[in-house]
Coordinates of C-alpha atoms in Angstrom, one line a residue:
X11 CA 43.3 88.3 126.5
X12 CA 41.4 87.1 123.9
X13 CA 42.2 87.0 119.5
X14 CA 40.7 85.7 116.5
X15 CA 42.5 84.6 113.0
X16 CA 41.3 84.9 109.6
X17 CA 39.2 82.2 108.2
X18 CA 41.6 79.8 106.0
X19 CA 39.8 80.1 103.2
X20 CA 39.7 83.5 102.9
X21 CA 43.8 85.0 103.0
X22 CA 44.5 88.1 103.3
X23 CA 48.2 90.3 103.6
X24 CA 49.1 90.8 107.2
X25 CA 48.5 93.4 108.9
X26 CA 50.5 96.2 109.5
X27 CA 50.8 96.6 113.8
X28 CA 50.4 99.9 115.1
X29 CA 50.5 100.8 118.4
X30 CA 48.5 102.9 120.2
X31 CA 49.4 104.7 123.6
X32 CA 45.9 104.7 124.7
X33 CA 45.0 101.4 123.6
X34 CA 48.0 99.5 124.7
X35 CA 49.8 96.7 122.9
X36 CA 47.3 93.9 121.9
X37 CA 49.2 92.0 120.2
X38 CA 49.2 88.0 121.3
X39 CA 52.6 87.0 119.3
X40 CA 54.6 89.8 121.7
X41 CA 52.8 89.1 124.9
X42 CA 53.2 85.3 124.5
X43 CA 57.5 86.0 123.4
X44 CA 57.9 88.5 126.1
X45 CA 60.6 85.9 128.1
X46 CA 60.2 88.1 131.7
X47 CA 63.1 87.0 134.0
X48 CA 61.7 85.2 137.4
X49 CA 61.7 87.1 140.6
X50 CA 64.0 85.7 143.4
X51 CA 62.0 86.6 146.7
X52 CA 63.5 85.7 149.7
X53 CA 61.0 84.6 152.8
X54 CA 61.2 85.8 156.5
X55 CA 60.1 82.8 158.6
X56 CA 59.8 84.2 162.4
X57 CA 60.1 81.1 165.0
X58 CA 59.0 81.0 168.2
X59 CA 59.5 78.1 170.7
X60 CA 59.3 77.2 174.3
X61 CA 62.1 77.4 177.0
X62 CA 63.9 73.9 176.9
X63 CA 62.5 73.1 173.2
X64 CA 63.6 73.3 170.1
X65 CA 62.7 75.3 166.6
X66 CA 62.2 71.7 165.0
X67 CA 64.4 71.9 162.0
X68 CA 67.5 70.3 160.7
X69 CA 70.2 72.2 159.1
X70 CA 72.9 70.8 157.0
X71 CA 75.6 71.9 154.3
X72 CA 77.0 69.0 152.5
X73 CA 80.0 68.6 150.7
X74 CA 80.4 70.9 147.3
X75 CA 77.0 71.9 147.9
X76 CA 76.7 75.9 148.3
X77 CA 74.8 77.5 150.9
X78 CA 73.2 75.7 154.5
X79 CA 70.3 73.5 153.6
X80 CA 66.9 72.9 156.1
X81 CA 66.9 69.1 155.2
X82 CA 63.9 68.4 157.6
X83 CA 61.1 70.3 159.3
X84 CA 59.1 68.4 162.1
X85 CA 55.7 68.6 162.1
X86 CA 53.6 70.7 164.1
X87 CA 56.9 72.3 165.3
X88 CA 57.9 76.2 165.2
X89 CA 59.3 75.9 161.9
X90 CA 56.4 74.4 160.1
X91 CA 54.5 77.0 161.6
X92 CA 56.8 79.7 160.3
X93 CA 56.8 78.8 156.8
X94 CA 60.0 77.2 157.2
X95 CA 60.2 74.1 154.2
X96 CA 62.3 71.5 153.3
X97 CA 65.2 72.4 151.0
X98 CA 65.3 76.0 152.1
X99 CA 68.5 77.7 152.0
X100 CA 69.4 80.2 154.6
X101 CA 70.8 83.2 153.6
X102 CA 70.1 85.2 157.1
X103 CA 70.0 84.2 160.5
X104 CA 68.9 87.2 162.4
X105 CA 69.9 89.6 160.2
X106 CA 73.1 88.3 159.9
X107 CA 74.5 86.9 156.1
X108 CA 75.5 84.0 156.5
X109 CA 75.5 81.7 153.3
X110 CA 79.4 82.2 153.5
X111 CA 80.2 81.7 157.0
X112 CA 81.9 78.1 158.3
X113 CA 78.3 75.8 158.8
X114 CA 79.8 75.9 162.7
X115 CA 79.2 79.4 163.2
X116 CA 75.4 79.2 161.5
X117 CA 74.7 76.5 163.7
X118 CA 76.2 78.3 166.7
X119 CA 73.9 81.5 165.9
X120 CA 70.6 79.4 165.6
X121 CA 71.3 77.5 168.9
X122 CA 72.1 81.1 171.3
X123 CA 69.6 83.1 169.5
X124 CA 67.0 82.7 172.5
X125 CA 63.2 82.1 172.6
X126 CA 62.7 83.8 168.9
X127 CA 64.7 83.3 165.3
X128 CA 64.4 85.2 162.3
X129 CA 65.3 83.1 159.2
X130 CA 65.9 84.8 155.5
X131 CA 65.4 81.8 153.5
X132 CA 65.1 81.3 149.8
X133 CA 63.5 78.0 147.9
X134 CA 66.0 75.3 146.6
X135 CA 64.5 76.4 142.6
X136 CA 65.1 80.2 143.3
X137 CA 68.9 79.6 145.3
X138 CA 70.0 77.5 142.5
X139 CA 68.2 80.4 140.2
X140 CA 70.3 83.2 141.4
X141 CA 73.2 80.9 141.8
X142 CA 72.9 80.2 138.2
X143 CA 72.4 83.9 137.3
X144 CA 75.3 85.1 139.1
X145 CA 73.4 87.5 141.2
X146 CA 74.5 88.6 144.5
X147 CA 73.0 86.6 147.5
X148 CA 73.9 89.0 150.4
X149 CA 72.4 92.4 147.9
X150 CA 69.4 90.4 147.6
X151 CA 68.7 89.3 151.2
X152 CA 69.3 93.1 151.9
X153 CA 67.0 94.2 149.4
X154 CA 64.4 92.8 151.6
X155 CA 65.7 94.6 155.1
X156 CA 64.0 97.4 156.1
X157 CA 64.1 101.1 154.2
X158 CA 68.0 102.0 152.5
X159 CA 69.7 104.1 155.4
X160 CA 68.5 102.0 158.6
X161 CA 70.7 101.2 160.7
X162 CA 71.1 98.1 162.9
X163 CA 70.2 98.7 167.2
X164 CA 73.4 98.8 168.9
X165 CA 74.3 97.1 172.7
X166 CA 76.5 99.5 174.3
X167 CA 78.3 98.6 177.6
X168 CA 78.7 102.0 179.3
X169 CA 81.8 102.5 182.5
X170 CA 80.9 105.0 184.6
X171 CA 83.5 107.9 185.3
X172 CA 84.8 110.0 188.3
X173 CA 83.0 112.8 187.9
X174 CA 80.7 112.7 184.7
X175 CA 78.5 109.3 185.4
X176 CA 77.3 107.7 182.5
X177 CA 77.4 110.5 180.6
X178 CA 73.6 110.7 179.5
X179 CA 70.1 111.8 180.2
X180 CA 67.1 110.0 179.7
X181 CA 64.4 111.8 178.2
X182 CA 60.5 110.9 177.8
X183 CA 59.3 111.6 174.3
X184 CA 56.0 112.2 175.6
X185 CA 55.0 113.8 179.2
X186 CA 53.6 111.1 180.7
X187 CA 53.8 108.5 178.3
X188 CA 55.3 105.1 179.4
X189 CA 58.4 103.5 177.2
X190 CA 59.4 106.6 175.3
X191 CA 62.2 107.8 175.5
X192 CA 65.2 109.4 174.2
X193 CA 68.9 109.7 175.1
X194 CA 70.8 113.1 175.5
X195 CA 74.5 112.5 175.6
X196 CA 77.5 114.2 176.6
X197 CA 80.3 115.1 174.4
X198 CA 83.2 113.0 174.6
X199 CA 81.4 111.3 177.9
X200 CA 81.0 107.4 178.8
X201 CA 78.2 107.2 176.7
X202 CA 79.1 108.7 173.7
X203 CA 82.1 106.7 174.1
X204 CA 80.3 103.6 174.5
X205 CA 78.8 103.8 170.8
X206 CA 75.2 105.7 172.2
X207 CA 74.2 108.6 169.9
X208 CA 72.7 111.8 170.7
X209 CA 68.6 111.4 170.4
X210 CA 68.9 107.5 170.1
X211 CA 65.7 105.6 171.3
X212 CA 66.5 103.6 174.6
X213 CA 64.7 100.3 174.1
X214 CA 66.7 97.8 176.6
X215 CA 68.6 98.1 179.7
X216 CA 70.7 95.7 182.2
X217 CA 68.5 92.8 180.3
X218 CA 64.7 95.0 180.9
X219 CA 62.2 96.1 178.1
X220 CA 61.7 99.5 179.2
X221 CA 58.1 99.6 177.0
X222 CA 56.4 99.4 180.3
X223 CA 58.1 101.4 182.5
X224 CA 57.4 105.2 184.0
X225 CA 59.9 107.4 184.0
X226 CA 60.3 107.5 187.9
X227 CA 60.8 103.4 188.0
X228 CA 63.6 103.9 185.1
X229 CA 65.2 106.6 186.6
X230 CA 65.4 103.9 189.8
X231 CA 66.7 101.7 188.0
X232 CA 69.6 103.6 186.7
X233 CA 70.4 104.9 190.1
X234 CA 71.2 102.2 190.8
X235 CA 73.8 100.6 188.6
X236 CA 77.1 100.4 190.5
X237 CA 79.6 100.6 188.3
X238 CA 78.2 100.4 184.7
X239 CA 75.4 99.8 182.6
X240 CA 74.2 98.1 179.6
X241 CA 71.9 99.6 176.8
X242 CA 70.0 98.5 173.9
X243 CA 69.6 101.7 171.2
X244 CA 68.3 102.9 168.0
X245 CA 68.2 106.2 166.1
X246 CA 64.6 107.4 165.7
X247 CA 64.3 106.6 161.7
X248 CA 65.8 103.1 162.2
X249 CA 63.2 102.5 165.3
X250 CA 60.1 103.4 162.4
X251 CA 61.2 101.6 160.0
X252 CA 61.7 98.2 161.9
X253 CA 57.9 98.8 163.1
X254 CA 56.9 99.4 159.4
X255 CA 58.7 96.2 158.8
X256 CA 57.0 94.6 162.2
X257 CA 60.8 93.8 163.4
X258 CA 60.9 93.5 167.4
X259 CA 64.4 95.7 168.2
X260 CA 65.8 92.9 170.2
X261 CA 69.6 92.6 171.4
X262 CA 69.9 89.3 168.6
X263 CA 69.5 92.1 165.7
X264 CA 72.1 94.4 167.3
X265 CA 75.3 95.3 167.2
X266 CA 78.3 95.3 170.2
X267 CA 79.9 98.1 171.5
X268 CA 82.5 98.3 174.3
X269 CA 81.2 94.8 175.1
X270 CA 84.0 93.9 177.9
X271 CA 83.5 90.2 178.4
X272 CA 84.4 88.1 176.0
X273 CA 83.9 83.6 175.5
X274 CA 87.2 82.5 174.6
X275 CA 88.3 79.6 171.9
X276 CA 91.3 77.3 173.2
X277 CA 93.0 74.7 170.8
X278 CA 94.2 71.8 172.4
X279 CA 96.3 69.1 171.1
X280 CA 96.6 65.6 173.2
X281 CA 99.6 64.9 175.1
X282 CA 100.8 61.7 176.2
X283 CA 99.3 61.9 179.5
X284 CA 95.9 63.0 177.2
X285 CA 94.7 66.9 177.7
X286 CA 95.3 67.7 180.8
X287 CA 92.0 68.7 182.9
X288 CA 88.9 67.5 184.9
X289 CA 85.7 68.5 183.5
X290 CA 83.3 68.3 186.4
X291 CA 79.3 69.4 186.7
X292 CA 78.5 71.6 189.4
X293 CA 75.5 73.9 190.6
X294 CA 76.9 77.7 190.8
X295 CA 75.7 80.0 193.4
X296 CA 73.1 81.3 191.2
X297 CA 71.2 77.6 191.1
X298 CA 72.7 77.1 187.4
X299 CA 74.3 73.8 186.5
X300 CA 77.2 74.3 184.3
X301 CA 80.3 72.4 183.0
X302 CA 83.1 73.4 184.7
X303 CA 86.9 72.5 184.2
X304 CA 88.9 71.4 186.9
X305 CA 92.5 70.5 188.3
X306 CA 94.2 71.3 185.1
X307 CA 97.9 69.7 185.5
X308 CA 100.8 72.1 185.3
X309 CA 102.9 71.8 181.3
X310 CA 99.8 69.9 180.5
X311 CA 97.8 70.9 176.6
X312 CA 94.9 72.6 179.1
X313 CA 97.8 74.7 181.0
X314 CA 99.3 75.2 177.4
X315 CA 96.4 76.4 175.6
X316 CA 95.5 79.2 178.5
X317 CA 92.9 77.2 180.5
X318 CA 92.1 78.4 184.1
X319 CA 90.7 76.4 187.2
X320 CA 86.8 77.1 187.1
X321 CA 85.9 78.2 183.6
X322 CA 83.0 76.8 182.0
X323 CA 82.6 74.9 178.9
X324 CA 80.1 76.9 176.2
X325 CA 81.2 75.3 173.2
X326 CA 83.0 71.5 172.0
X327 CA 83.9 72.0 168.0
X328 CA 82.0 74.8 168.0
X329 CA 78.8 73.1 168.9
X330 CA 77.0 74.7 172.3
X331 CA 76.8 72.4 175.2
X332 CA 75.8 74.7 177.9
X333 CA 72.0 73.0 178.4
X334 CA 73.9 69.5 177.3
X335 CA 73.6 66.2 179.1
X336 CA 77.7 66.3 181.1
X337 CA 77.9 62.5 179.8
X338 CA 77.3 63.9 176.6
X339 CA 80.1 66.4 176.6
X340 CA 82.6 64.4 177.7
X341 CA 81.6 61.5 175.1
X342 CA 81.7 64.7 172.8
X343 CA 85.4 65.3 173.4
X344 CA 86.8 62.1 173.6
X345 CA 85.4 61.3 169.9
X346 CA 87.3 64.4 168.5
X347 CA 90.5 62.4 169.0
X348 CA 93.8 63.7 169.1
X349 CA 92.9 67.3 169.2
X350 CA 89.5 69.6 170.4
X351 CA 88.5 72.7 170.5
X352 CA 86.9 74.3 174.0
X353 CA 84.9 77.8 173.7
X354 CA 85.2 78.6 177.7
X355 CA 84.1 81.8 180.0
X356 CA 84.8 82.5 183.4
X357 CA 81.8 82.2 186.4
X358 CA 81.8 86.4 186.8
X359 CA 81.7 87.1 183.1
X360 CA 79.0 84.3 182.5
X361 CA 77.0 86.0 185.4
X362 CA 76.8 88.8 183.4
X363 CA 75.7 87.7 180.6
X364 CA 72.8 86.1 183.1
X365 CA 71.6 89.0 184.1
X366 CA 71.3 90.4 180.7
X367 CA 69.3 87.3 179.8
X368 CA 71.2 86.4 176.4
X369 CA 73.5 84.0 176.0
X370 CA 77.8 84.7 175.5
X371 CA 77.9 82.9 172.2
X372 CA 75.4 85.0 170.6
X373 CA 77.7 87.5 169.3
X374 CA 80.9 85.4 169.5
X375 CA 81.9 85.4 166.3
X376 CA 85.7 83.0 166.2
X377 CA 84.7 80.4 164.3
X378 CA 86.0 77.2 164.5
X379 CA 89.2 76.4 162.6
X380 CA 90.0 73.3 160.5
X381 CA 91.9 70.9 161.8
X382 CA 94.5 72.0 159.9
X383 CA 94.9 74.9 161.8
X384 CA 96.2 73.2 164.9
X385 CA 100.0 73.1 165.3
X386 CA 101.6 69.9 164.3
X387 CA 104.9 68.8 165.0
X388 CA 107.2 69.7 162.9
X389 CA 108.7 66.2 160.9
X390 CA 111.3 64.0 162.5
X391 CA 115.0 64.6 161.1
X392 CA 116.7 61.3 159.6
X393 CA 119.2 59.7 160.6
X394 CA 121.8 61.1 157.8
X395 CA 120.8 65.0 158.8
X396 CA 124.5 65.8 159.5
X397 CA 123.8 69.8 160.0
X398 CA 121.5 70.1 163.0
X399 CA 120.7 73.5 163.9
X400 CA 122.4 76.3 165.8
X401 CA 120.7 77.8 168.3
X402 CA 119.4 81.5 168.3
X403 CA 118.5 84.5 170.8
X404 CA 115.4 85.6 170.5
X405 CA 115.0 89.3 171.9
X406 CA 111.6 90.7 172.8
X407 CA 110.4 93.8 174.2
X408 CA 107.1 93.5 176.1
X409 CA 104.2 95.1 175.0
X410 CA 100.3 95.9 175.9
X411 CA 99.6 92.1 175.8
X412 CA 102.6 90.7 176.6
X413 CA 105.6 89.2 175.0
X414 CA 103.0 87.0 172.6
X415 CA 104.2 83.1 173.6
X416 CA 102.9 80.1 176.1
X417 CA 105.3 77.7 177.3
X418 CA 105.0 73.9 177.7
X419 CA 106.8 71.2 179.3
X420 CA 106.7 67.6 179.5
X421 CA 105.1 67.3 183.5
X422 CA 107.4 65.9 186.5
X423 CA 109.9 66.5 184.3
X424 CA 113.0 69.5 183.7
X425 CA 113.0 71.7 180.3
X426 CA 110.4 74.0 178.7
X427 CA 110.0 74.7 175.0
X428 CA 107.7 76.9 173.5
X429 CA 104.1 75.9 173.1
X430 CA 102.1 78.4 171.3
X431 CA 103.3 82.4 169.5
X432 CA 100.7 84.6 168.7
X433 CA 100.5 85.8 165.2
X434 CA 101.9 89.6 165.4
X435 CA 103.0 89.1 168.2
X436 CA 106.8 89.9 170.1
X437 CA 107.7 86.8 170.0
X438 CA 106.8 85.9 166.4
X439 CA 109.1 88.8 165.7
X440 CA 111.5 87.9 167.7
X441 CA 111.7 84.8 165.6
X442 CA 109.9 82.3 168.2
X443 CA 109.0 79.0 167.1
X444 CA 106.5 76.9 168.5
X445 CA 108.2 73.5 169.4
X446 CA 111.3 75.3 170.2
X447 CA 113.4 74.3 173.3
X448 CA 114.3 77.3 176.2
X449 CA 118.0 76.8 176.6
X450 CA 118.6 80.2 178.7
X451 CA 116.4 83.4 180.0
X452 CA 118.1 86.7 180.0
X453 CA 121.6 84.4 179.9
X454 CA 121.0 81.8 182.6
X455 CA 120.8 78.3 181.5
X456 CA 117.7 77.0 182.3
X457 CA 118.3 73.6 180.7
X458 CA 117.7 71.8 184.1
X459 CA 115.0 73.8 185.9
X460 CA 111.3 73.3 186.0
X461 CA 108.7 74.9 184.3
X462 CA 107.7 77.1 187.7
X463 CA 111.0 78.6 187.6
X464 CA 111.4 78.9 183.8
X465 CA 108.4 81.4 184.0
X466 CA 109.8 82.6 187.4
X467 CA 112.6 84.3 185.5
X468 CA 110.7 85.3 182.7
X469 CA 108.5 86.9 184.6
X470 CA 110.9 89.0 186.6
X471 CA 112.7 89.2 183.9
X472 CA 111.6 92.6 182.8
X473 CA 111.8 93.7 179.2
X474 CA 113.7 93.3 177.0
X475 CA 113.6 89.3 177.4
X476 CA 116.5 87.5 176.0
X477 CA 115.8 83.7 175.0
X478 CA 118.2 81.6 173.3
X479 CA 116.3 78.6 172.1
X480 CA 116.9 76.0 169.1
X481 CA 114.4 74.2 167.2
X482 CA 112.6 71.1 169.1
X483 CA 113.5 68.6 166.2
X484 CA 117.0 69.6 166.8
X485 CA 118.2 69.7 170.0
X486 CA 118.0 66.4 171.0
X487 CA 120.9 65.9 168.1
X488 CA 123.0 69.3 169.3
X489 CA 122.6 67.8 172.9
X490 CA 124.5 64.2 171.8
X491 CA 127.2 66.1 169.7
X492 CA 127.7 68.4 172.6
X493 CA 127.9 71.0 170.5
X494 CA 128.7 74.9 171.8
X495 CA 126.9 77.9 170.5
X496 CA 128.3 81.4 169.8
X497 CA 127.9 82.4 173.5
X498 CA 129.7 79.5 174.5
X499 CA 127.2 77.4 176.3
X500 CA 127.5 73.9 176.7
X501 CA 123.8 72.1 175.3
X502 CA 124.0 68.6 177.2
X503 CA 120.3 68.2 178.6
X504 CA 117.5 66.3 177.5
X505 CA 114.9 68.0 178.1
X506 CA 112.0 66.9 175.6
X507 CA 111.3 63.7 175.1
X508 CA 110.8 61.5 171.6
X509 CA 108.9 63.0 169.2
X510 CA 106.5 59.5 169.5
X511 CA 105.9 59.5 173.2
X512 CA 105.0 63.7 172.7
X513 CA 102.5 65.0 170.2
X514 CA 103.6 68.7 171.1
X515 CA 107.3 67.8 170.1

């Protein structure tokens, strides 16, 4: 836009400004004051990379700073070919928000996301921006998905049923078109059960793209599936507008439903006699070489915690390991020190993630806890404590998943205590405490028996359980005074040992 002034020598009175519709405003003093606030545009970097390579970026969140930073991009590599740049903050990783989530879980999601990654990121100027401005970081990384009313694919595990199947149809769109088609469910059936919607688009089964497959070689395939099956979907407006957006519909984007195998996260805390397990590398039946754990000692923290003979290792503090160096992971778990945290799966539930060719921690979604989140011993009494406590019965009625509690011992040695309660559980309404020592099951003293028979008797127990217990910091006190409790038992057995010698105590 181009203006003129009045020569300086010859003034006149200002103009009075007019505006016309038709003409427009052409006036240089507004245009030049009109302060326009900045648009905040987030950026969809799409990265590709090899089997056995990386995405060539490194992610970090440091201390009171906000949001999970891409501190370096390697040349040449997948990122810097995406667009990916240094200082970048992530707001999405596939589709996922996750500026607010622990920087172990974001880390976790870009290492099991497979061959392809899909990165919301915005610049360092705009995140501090919006930071600045207050606006909302998860509204604006949506504003960018596709069209307002799409909806997310959905993996849906479908058991079949005596009588009804799977409970679908499969439909082509198009006679004679290849990788069309269309689900017709059955009310109330497996499949509507499962999550799947009537008309949805099938897109993936058992770990296949069915883009390029007739009807007669899908209709094979279904056949046959033993016992169940699993399915990627997508409604048909949803399926448009992820190819308006050119968005594969991948199983990384979706979300579970009826998913039946699950990784699991076990907190251990180091005994004296250290965790309690062999961690060994062997090559499974299906040529794979995983980290498996091994000859897990009875009362040990491994036992404790819930760890079986021949689970694998996925996850060390929440960092994968699965394609790790085994020197590597056991280096990785001796640093952690006095306590670590194991993300395990068993061989027949990691085989079926195999065969749907994605890994088990991509939609595992237990984060890793602080480490003050781990049980601690409760503090050592002194010496003046001249009240020690009296011990209680605990009553518990069993329910769907069991009475809520793990015990631990000290091994080769008589007495259990309790090791872990589950929050909402029986026994934490029973008033269970973890550290607290077994005195009798169902009204037999099991001051002197072994951890074998201790959950013997609980376990043929029946329900309700009766355990009369008293606090671990305690007993060793009520056991010198050989003081009697209300039912009249006599508490003379040592059965933990000093609080230093035992972390669990």
């Amino acid at each position: 836009m181009r203006f003129t002034t009045d020569p300086v020598d010859a003034p006149e009175l200002p103009k009075k400004f007019t505006f016309n519709p038709k003409e427009g405003i052409d006036n240089p003093a507004l245009v030049i004051s009109d302060d326009k606030e900045p648009d905040v545009h987030p950026r969809l970097c799409v990265l590709k990379r090899e089997e056995g390579q990386g995405f060539g970026f490194y992610l970090s969140k440091d201390t009171g700073c906000r949001g999970h930073v891409v501190r370096q991009v390697e040349p040449w590599s997948s990122a810097e070919r995406a667009g990916l740049r240094k200082g970048d903050r992530v707001l999405e990783v596939n589709e996922d928000f996750v500026d607010d989530k622990a920087h172990s879980t974001v880390v976790m999601k870009v290492q099991v996301s497979g061959l392809k990654l899909y990165l919301s990121v915005l610049s360092d100027q705009d995140y501090e921006f919006a930071v600045s401005e207050g606006r909302d970081l998860m509204s604006l990384a949506r504003s960018f998905h596709p069209i307002e009313g799409c909806s997310r694919p959905r993996l849906c595990y479908i058991a079949k049923e005596p009588g009804s199947g799977l409970g679908l149809s499969i439909i082509p769109i198009e006679a004679g078109e290849r990788g069309r088609y269309r689900l017709s469910v059955v009310g109330d059936g497996p499949a509507e059960k499962a999550g799947v919607q009537n008309g949805d688009r099938l897109i993936w089964i058992n770990g296949v793209m069915i883009s390029a497959l007739t009807y007669a070689a899908l209709s094979k395939m279904v056949k046959k599936c033993e016992g169940h099956v699993t399915v990627l979907v997508i409604d048909s407006r949803s399926e448009e507008s992820y190819k308006r957006m050119n968005l594969p519909i991948i199983p990384a984007f979706a979300k579970t439903h009826n998913l039946p195998y699950r990784p699991k996260t076990l907190h251990l805390t180091q005994g004296p006699q250290g965790y309690g397990f062999l961690l060994r590398q062997e090559k499974l039946r299906s040529g794979r070489i995983a980290h498996v754990l091994r000859e897990i000692d009875p009362c040990s923290p491994a036992e404790t915690a819930g760890m079986e003979d021949g689970e694998l290792v996925l996850a060390v503090n929440g960092e994968q390991v699965e394609d790790a160096e085994h020197e590597g992971i056991v280096s990785k778990i001796r640093q952690s020190g006095q306590q670590v945290t194991l993300t395990t799966i068993s061989i027949p539930d990691r085989d079926y993630y195999t065969q749907l060719g994605i890994s088990p921690l991509l939609f595992y979604e237990d984060h890793i806890p602080k480490r003050e989140h781990f049980p601690k011993p409760p503090p050592l009494h002194h010496e003046g404590h001249q009240n020690p406590p009296h011990p209680r019965l605990c009553v518990l009625h069993k329910e769907g998943s069991g009475f809520g509690f793990n015990l631990g011992c000290v091994q080769n040695k008589p007495g259990t205590y309790i090791g872990q309660v589950m929050t909402g559980s029986a026994g934490e309404r029973a008033g269970l405490c973890e550290w607290d020592v077994v005195v009798e099951v169902n009204g037999q003293n099991v001051e002197e028996e072994y951890f074998d028979e201790v959950v013997r008797l609980i376990r043929e127990g029946g329900t309700p359980l009766r355990l009369l217990v008293v606090e671990g910091v305690g007993y060793e006190k009520l056991r010198n005074t050989r003081q009697t409790s209300s039912s009249g038992l006599n508490l003379h057995s040592n059965t933990v040992p000093d609080a230093p010698q035992d972390d669990f105590v």
